[in-house]
Amino acid sequence: MVKKIDHIGIAVRSIDEARKLYESLLGLKIAETEVVEEQKVKVAFLPIGDSEVELLESTDPEGPVAKFIAAKGEGIQHIAFRVDNIEESLAALKAAGVRLIDEKPRKGAGGAKIAFLHPKETHGTLIELCERED
Ligand code: ZN
């Protein structure tokens, strides 16, 4: 079902602050930034090999990323697995009894279709399924 790690979502207080590490020191480059209003988040994608780092900065103190940082501090917030057909993947997981945060895919950054599985079902890791054109 899963093809590869599409990206790793990392919650940071400030993309401008974090980019010093990721760009100047680690040598990655922000390829694009985007505000995803629905998620109250600004994202920056840094390609790394066949995958990407996704930096997540909250645009609202009540947003999910702000709540994550308040509870756990900055750090890895989710891991996104690429699938070919997200509707089929969600249907298969649901049929197997896996609890889903998103029963239907929603629009993510970069025109992707995304959906989250419930972390109680995934041994504590927030897993995002992601379908997109390469
Ligand atoms: Zn993501």
Coordinates of C-alpha atoms and ligand atoms in Angstrom, one line a residue, residues 7 9 54 78 80 116 128, ligand 1:
H7 CA 7.7 13.7 4.0
G9 CA 6.4 16.8 9.3
E54 CA 8.0 19.6 6.0
H78 CA 3.9 13.3 11.8
A80 CA 3.7 10.9 5.7
F116 CA -4.5 11.1 9.0
E128 CA -0.5 10.8 7.3
Ligands
ZN1 ZN 2.4 16.4 6.2

